[in-house]
Short mmCIF file of C-alpha atoms in Angstrom, two decimals:
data_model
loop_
_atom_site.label_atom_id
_atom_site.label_comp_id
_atom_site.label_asym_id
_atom_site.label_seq_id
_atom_site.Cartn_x
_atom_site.Cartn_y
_atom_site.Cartn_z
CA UNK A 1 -18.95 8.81 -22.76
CA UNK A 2 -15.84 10.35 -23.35
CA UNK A 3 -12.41 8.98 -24.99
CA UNK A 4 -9.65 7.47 -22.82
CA UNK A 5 -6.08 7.02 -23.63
CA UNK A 6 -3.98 4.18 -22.22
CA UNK A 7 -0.11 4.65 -22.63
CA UNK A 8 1.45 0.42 -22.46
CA UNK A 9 5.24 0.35 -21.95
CA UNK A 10 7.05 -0.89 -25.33
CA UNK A 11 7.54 -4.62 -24.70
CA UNK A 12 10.69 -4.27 -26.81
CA UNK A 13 12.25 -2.19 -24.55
CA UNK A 14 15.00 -3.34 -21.46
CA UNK A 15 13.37 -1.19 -19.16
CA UNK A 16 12.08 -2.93 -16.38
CA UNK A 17 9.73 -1.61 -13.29
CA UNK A 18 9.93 -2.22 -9.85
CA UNK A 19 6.87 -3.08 -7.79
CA UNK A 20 6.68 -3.65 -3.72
CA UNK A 21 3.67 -5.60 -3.01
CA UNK A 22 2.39 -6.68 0.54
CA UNK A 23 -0.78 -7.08 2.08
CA UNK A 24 -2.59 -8.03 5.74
CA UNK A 25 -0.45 -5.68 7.81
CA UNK A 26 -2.46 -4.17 10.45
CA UNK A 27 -1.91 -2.36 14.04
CA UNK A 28 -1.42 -5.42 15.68
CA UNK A 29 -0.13 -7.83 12.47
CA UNK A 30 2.85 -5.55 11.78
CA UNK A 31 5.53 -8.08 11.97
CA UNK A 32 7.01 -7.39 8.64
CA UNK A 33 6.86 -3.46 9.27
CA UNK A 34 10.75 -3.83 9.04
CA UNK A 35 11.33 -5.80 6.15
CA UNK A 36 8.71 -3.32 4.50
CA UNK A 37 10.46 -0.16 5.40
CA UNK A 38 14.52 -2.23 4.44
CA UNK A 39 12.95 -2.75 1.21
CA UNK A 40 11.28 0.80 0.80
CA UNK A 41 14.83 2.31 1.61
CA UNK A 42 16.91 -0.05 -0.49
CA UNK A 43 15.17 0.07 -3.47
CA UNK A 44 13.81 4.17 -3.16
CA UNK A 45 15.41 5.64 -6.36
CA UNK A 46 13.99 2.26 -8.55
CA UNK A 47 10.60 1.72 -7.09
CA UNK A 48 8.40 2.55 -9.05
CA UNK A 49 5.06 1.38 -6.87
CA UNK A 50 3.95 0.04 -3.94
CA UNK A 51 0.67 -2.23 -3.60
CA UNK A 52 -1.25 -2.61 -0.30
CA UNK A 53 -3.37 -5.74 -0.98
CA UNK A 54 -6.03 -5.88 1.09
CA UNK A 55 -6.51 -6.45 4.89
CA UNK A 56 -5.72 -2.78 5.47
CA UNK A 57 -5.74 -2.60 8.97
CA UNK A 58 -8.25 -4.34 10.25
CA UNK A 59 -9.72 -2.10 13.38
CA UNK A 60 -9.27 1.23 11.84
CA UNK A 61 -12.55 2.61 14.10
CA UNK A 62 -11.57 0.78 17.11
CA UNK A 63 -10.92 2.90 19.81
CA UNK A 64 -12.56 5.78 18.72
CA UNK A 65 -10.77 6.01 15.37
CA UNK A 66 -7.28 6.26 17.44
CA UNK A 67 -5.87 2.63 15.58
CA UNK A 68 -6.88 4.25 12.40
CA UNK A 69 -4.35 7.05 13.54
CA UNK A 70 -1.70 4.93 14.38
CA UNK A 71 -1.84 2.62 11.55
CA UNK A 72 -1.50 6.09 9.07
CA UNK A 73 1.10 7.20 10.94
CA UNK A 74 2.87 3.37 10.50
CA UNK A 75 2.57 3.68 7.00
CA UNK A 76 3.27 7.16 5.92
CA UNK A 77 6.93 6.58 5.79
CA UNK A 78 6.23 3.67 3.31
CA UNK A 79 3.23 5.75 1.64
CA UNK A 80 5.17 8.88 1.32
CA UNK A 81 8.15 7.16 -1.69
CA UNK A 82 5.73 7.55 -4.28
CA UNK A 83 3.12 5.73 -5.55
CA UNK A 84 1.33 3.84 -3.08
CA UNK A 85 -1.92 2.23 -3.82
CA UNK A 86 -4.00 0.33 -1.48
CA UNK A 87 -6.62 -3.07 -2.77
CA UNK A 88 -9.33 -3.07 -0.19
CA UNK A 89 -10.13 -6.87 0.78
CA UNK A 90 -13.37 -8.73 2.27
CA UNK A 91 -11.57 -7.55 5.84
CA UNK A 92 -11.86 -3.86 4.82
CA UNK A 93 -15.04 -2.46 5.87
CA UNK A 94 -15.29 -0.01 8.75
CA UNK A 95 -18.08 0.08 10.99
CA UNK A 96 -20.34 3.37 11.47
#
């Protein structure tokens, strides 16, 4: 096994980080699509992550994979700020 290095942020310090955290947005559950994007776009130059927690769109390979296209191209504008990391949930399983 090799040797890993975790860097912690000095708990002394008065730097704080910014984290946008959200979760069971899909095609058709995209009410808060708005607020999201406000938020994204208010707080761009301090945000330092954004968390999808799980339900990540539910019917991604409905339709022939075409709600999977939509529902990328919903979130890119939100995905494409930084560091956006998704927490698959019990919802998140795709059907082959």
């Amino acid at each position: 096994m090799g040797e890993y290095n975790f860097e912690l942020t000095d708990s002394t310090s008065s730097d704080s980080q910014t984290f946008l955290i959200y979760g069971d947005l899909g095609v058709e559950n995209s009410q808060c699509m708005d607020a999201i994007e406000s938020l994204v776009g208010t707080l761009e130059d301090d945000l330092d992550m954004i968390w999808h927690i799980g339900d990540f769109a539910y019917d991604m390979c409905d339709d022939n994979g075409q709600n999977a296209d939509h529902f990328m191209n919903m979130v890119e504008p939100i995905a494409s700020k930084g560091n956006f990391k998704i927490i698959m949930n019990n919802n998140d399983k795709f059907r082959i």
